[in-house]
Structure formats: structure tokens, C-alpha cells
Amino acid sequence: SRQGDELKCESLWTERVELCRKVRDVEHLADALIDLACQAFENNQPDKSRLRLIEALRMGRSEKNPIFIATVRIVQARLAFASSNQRLARLRNAQAEQLLPLCENRNGSPFVCQILAMSCRELGDVDRSLQFTVKLLRLSIERNQVIHAGWALMELGQMYEQTGRMQHAARCYLGAMKVHAEYATRHRTRATASYNQFKKRHTDPEVTATLASLRNRSW
């Protein structure tokens, strides 16, 4: 996926699904189906995504695992928004959010927060998106999941800038650039460009001083 080979990626995930079926590993089957559903959504294949989500939801319910149910609901929310059904998108968002307290100590909870943040932003609820992105950052730092942390910092930078909180934005843009540079992630170029563009847009003394004070600190 990171190399851009979507066909090979889908083939490997599909193979994982079949292996999980053979050994009756329901948990990893649901996980792989959600991965395939997300990929189909990103590649503009909504029908394929919906079918995989339905099966993943059934698996999640059979395992009584809230993380899978919440993940399915939030991806369904993005599908609904993409088809201009905001009522259904808000309903699916709310269903995922209700499950979040049951998910916080489980693997996958950062991903649920990430997609909730994206979905809320698409629905125009910037405050809720900000809340979930901060939660994602906290969970990511607690679990040393630096890729999620870097993504959260980049998104927070944009939201703080949009809402006029420039010093917060400066800290987040700089932190995101440092994370992605340190770990050489696929978002490294985007994070660096976002930081440099922010500096060009905002040359007032307070922002400049904030960036200078943080230049030699770790993210």
C-alpha cells in the first residue's frame, strides 16, 4: 500500500481473509475485511466496501468485540457522507462514538478516533473533529504509535490555524514535521511542505518566536 501497489495490497489482504476462514480466526478475519473495505472506499468502490463491512460487522458481533463494530460504523459513516446521505452519516458517527468508551483500552482504538475525526470534519463539526484528534494524539503517545501521532499533529495544525490559534498551530506543524522526518514516513514530504507553507503565511513575531524556541527540541 505504501508503495502504491493497490492490486498487490488487495491480493495479500484477500489471501489473509481466506487463511483466516480456513483456521476460523474470526478476530483477524474481521480485521482483514475492514482493511479491504477501507481500501475499496479509498479507491471509489463503495459497493465492494459496503459488502465487506457487512460481513465484518457480523464477525464483530459474533465476537462481541466493540472495536470492530465501532470501526465498521465509522467507515459506514464516511460511505454515507460520500453518497450525500448526511442523516445516515451522523447516525453511524453517533453509533461509533457511543462505543468508544468500550474501545479505549483495545488495539485499534486510535484508528477509530482517527476516522471519527475525519468524519466529523467532513460533516462540518470542527470542534468534535478537534476533540477526537486530540484524543488520537494522546492514545498514540501513550502507545508509542508515532505514525498516528504524526498524522494527528498535522491535522491539529490545520484545525488550530483555521480557528485562529496560531501558537498551537505552530507547535503542531513543527511537531508533525519532526515526527515524520525522524521516522522517514510516507508523510514526510507533506509534513515538511505544510510546515514551510505555514511559516510563509504567518510571519508575525509571536509565531516566529514560538517556532524558534522549539527548533532544537524533540517533537
GROMACS .gro file of C-alpha atoms in nm:
model
  219
    1SER     CA    1   0.000   0.000   0.000
    2ARG     CA    2   0.278   0.245   0.091
    3GLN     CA    3   0.447   0.167  -0.240
    4GLY     CA    4   0.124   0.242  -0.428
    5ASP     CA    5   0.064  -0.116  -0.544
    6GLU     CA    6  -0.308  -0.136  -0.464
    7LEU     CA    7  -0.369  -0.457  -0.661
    8LYS     CA    8  -0.093  -0.644  -0.477
    9CYS     CA    9  -0.216  -0.500  -0.148
   10GLU     CA   10  -0.572  -0.619  -0.213
   11SER     CA   11  -0.444  -0.961  -0.319
   12LEU     CA   12  -0.249  -1.004   0.006
   13TRP     CA   13  -0.540  -0.892   0.223
   14THR     CA   14  -0.773  -1.126   0.033
   15GLU     CA   15  -0.530  -1.411   0.092
   16ARG     CA   16  -0.530  -1.324   0.462
   17VAL     CA   17  -0.911  -1.338   0.464
   18GLU     CA   18  -0.910  -1.686   0.311
   19LEU     CA   19  -0.646  -1.810   0.554
   20CYS     CA   20  -0.848  -1.676   0.848
   21ARG     CA   21  -1.159  -1.852   0.718
   22LYS     CA   22  -0.971  -2.182   0.696
   23VAL     CA   23  -0.843  -2.165   1.054
   24ARG     CA   24  -1.163  -2.000   1.182
   25ASP     CA   25  -0.979  -1.698   1.318
   26VAL     CA   26  -1.278  -1.467   1.341
   27GLU     CA   27  -1.095  -1.175   1.501
   28HIS     CA   28  -0.830  -1.144   1.230
   29LEU     CA   29  -1.089  -1.217   0.962
   30ALA     CA   30  -1.291  -0.915   1.073
   31ASP     CA   31  -0.975  -0.705   1.084
   32ALA     CA   32  -0.875  -0.801   0.729
   33LEU     CA   33  -1.226  -0.739   0.596
   34ILE     CA   34  -1.222  -0.388   0.743
   35ASP     CA   35  -0.883  -0.324   0.582
   36LEU     CA   36  -1.025  -0.435   0.247
   37ALA     CA   37  -1.337  -0.223   0.299
   38CYS     CA   38  -1.129   0.087   0.374
   39GLN     CA   39  -0.916   0.026   0.067
   40ALA     CA   40  -1.226  -0.015  -0.152
   41PHE     CA   41  -1.369   0.309  -0.013
   42GLU     CA   42  -1.046   0.499  -0.085
   43ASN     CA   43  -1.043   0.355  -0.438
   44ASN     CA   44  -1.402   0.467  -0.509
   45GLN     CA   45  -1.556   0.119  -0.491
   46PRO     CA   46  -1.842   0.184  -0.244
   47ASP     CA   47  -2.043  -0.130  -0.319
   48LYS     CA   48  -1.744  -0.355  -0.257
   49SER     CA   49  -1.670  -0.163   0.061
   50ARG     CA   50  -2.028  -0.199   0.190
   51LEU     CA   51  -2.034  -0.575   0.138
   52ARG     CA   52  -1.709  -0.624   0.326
   53LEU     CA   53  -1.828  -0.403   0.610
   54ILE     CA   54  -2.149  -0.602   0.646
   55GLU     CA   55  -1.951  -0.924   0.685
   56ALA     CA   56  -1.704  -0.758   0.925
   57LEU     CA   57  -1.995  -0.628   1.134
   58ARG     CA   58  -2.136  -0.980   1.160
   59MET     CA   59  -1.796  -1.109   1.272
   60GLY     CA   60  -1.756  -0.829   1.525
   61ARG     CA   61  -2.095  -0.905   1.675
   62SER     CA   62  -2.022  -1.277   1.693
   63GLU     CA   63  -1.703  -1.198   1.887
   64LYS     CA   64  -1.879  -0.927   2.093
   65ASN     CA   65  -1.585  -0.702   2.008
   66PRO     CA   66  -1.679  -0.331   2.024
   67ILE     CA   67  -1.369  -0.216   1.837
   68PHE     CA   68  -1.474  -0.395   1.518
   69ILE     CA   69  -1.835  -0.276   1.547
   70ALA     CA   70  -1.724   0.084   1.605
   71THR     CA   71  -1.477   0.070   1.315
   72VAL     CA   72  -1.742  -0.065   1.078
   73ARG     CA   73  -1.988   0.205   1.184
   74ILE     CA   74  -1.743   0.488   1.132
   75VAL     CA   75  -1.637   0.365   0.786
   76GLN     CA   76  -2.007   0.332   0.704
   77ALA     CA   77  -2.044   0.696   0.812
   78ARG     CA   78  -1.781   0.803   0.559
   79LEU     CA   79  -1.953   0.598   0.289
   80ALA     CA   80  -2.284   0.764   0.372
   81PHE     CA   81  -2.128   1.110   0.359
   82ALA     CA   82  -1.964   1.031   0.025
   83SER     CA   83  -2.308   0.939  -0.114
   84SER     CA   84  -2.453   1.269   0.022
   85ASN     CA   85  -2.658   1.097   0.293
   86GLN     CA   86  -2.570   1.321   0.588
   87ARG     CA   87  -2.851   1.189   0.806
   88LEU     CA   88  -2.715   0.834   0.787
   89ALA     CA   89  -2.358   0.960   0.824
   90ARG     CA   90  -2.448   1.136   1.150
   91LEU     CA   91  -2.630   0.826   1.276
   92ARG     CA   92  -2.331   0.598   1.206
   93ASN     CA   93  -2.098   0.854   1.364
   94ALA     CA   94  -2.310   0.856   1.679
   95GLN     CA   95  -2.317   0.474   1.692
   96ALA     CA   96  -1.938   0.460   1.671
   97GLU     CA   97  -1.896   0.732   1.931
   98GLN     CA   98  -2.124   0.550   2.177
   99LEU     CA   99  -1.892   0.250   2.160
  100LEU     CA  100  -1.572   0.449   2.208
  101PRO     CA  101  -1.562   0.418   2.592
  102LEU     CA  102  -1.559   0.039   2.547
  103CYS     CA  103  -1.276   0.058   2.294
  104GLU     CA  104  -1.019   0.283   2.458
  105ASN     CA  105  -0.807   0.006   2.606
  106ARG     CA  106  -0.821  -0.214   2.296
  107ASN     CA  107  -0.597  -0.236   1.992
  108GLY     CA  108  -0.749  -0.033   1.713
  109SER     CA  109  -0.891   0.249   1.925
  110PRO     CA  110  -0.652   0.509   1.772
  111PHE     CA  111  -0.783   0.417   1.428
  112VAL     CA  112  -1.143   0.466   1.544
  113CYS     CA  113  -1.052   0.812   1.680
  114GLN     CA  114  -0.875   0.897   1.356
  115ILE     CA  115  -1.172   0.806   1.136
  116LEU     CA  116  -1.416   0.975   1.375
  117ALA     CA  117  -1.209   1.293   1.349
  118MET     CA  118  -1.214   1.275   0.970
  119SER     CA  119  -1.585   1.203   0.959
  120CYS     CA  120  -1.672   1.490   1.194
  121ARG     CA  121  -1.463   1.726   0.985
  122GLU     CA  122  -1.645   1.616   0.669
  123LEU     CA  123  -1.976   1.683   0.843
  124GLY     CA  124  -1.859   2.034   0.934
  125ASP     CA  125  -1.821   1.972   1.308
  126VAL     CA  126  -1.473   2.116   1.362
  127ASP     CA  127  -1.495   2.116   1.743
  128ARG     CA  128  -1.577   1.744   1.756
  129SER     CA  129  -1.307   1.671   1.499
  130LEU     CA  130  -1.059   1.860   1.715
  131GLN     CA  131  -1.167   1.664   2.023
  132PHE     CA  132  -1.115   1.326   1.855
  133THR     CA  133  -0.782   1.431   1.704
  134VAL     CA  134  -0.651   1.536   2.047
  135LYS     CA  135  -0.772   1.202   2.185
  136LEU     CA  136  -0.593   1.024   1.900
  137LEU     CA  137  -0.271   1.212   1.981
  138ARG     CA  138  -0.295   1.116   2.348
  139LEU     CA  139  -0.357   0.748   2.271
  140SER     CA  140  -0.078   0.744   2.013
  141ILE     CA  141   0.179   0.889   2.252
  142GLU     CA  142   0.072   0.651   2.530
  143ARG     CA  143   0.119   0.355   2.295
  144ASN     CA  144   0.424   0.489   2.110
  145GLN     CA  145   0.238   0.476   1.778
  146VAL     CA  146   0.437   0.750   1.610
  147ILE     CA  147   0.268   0.733   1.269
  148HIS     CA  148  -0.072   0.808   1.424
  149ALA     CA  149   0.088   1.079   1.640
  150GLY     CA  150   0.240   1.249   1.337
  151TRP     CA  151  -0.090   1.236   1.150
  152ALA     CA  152  -0.274   1.383   1.448
  153LEU     CA  153  -0.024   1.669   1.483
  154MET     CA  154  -0.057   1.755   1.114
  155GLU     CA  155  -0.437   1.762   1.134
  156LEU     CA  156  -0.430   1.963   1.457
  157GLY     CA  157  -0.203   2.218   1.293
  158GLN     CA  158  -0.460   2.276   1.019
  159MET     CA  159  -0.755   2.298   1.257
  160TYR     CA  160  -0.580   2.532   1.501
  161GLU     CA  161  -0.476   2.754   1.211
  162GLN     CA  162  -0.832   2.761   1.075
  163THR     CA  163  -0.966   2.864   1.415
  164GLY     CA  164  -0.704   3.134   1.472
  165ARG     CA  165  -0.496   2.959   1.741
  166MET     CA  166  -0.165   3.026   1.571
  167GLN     CA  167   0.076   2.935   1.850
  168HIS     CA  168  -0.094   2.597   1.892
  169ALA     CA  169  -0.082   2.554   1.514
  170ALA     CA  170   0.288   2.639   1.505
  171ARG     CA  171   0.369   2.377   1.769
  172CYS     CA  172   0.170   2.110   1.586
  173TYR     CA  173   0.309   2.179   1.238
  174LEU     CA  174   0.665   2.174   1.373
  175GLY     CA  175   0.599   1.858   1.578
  176ALA     CA  176   0.447   1.681   1.277
  177MET     CA  177   0.744   1.767   1.059
  178LYS     CA  178   0.988   1.635   1.320
  179VAL     CA  179   0.795   1.308   1.371
  180HIS     CA  180   0.772   1.227   1.002
  181ALA     CA  181   1.133   1.327   0.937
  182GLU     CA  182   1.266   1.122   1.230
  183TYR     CA  183   1.083   0.807   1.123
  184ALA     CA  184   1.107   0.871   0.746
  185THR     CA  185   0.737   0.802   0.694
  186ARG     CA  186   0.547   0.839   0.367
  187HIS     CA  187   0.402   1.167   0.503
  188ARG     CA  188   0.746   1.324   0.544
  189THR     CA  189   0.724   1.543   0.232
  190ARG     CA  190   0.369   1.657   0.307
  191ALA     CA  191   0.455   1.742   0.670
  192THR     CA  192   0.762   1.944   0.568
  193ALA     CA  193   0.567   2.130   0.299
  194SER     CA  194   0.283   2.207   0.543
  195TYR     CA  195   0.528   2.348   0.796
  196ASN     CA  196   0.710   2.564   0.542
  197GLN     CA  197   0.383   2.697   0.398
  198PHE     CA  198   0.261   2.782   0.748
  199LYS     CA  199   0.581   2.980   0.814
  200LYS     CA  200   0.530   3.176   0.493
  201ARG     CA  201   0.169   3.254   0.579
  202HIS     CA  202   0.244   3.369   0.932
  203THR     CA  203   0.548   3.587   0.992
  204ASP     CA  204   0.422   3.774   1.298
  205PRO     CA  205   0.667   3.795   1.592
  206GLU     CA  206   0.474   3.561   1.827
  207VAL     CA  207   0.462   3.272   1.580
  208THR     CA  208   0.825   3.327   1.479
  209ALA     CA  209   0.934   3.329   1.845
  210THR     CA  210   0.736   3.011   1.919
  211LEU     CA  211   0.896   2.825   1.629
  212ALA     CA  212   1.244   2.950   1.725
  213SER     CA  213   1.201   2.837   2.086
  214LEU     CA  214   1.110   2.485   1.976
  215ARG     CA  215   1.361   2.442   1.693
  216ASN     CA  216   1.611   2.231   1.890
  217ARG     CA  217   1.359   2.032   2.094
  218SER     CA  218   1.237   1.683   2.013
  219TRP     CA  219   0.883   1.651   1.886
   0.00000   0.00000   0.00000
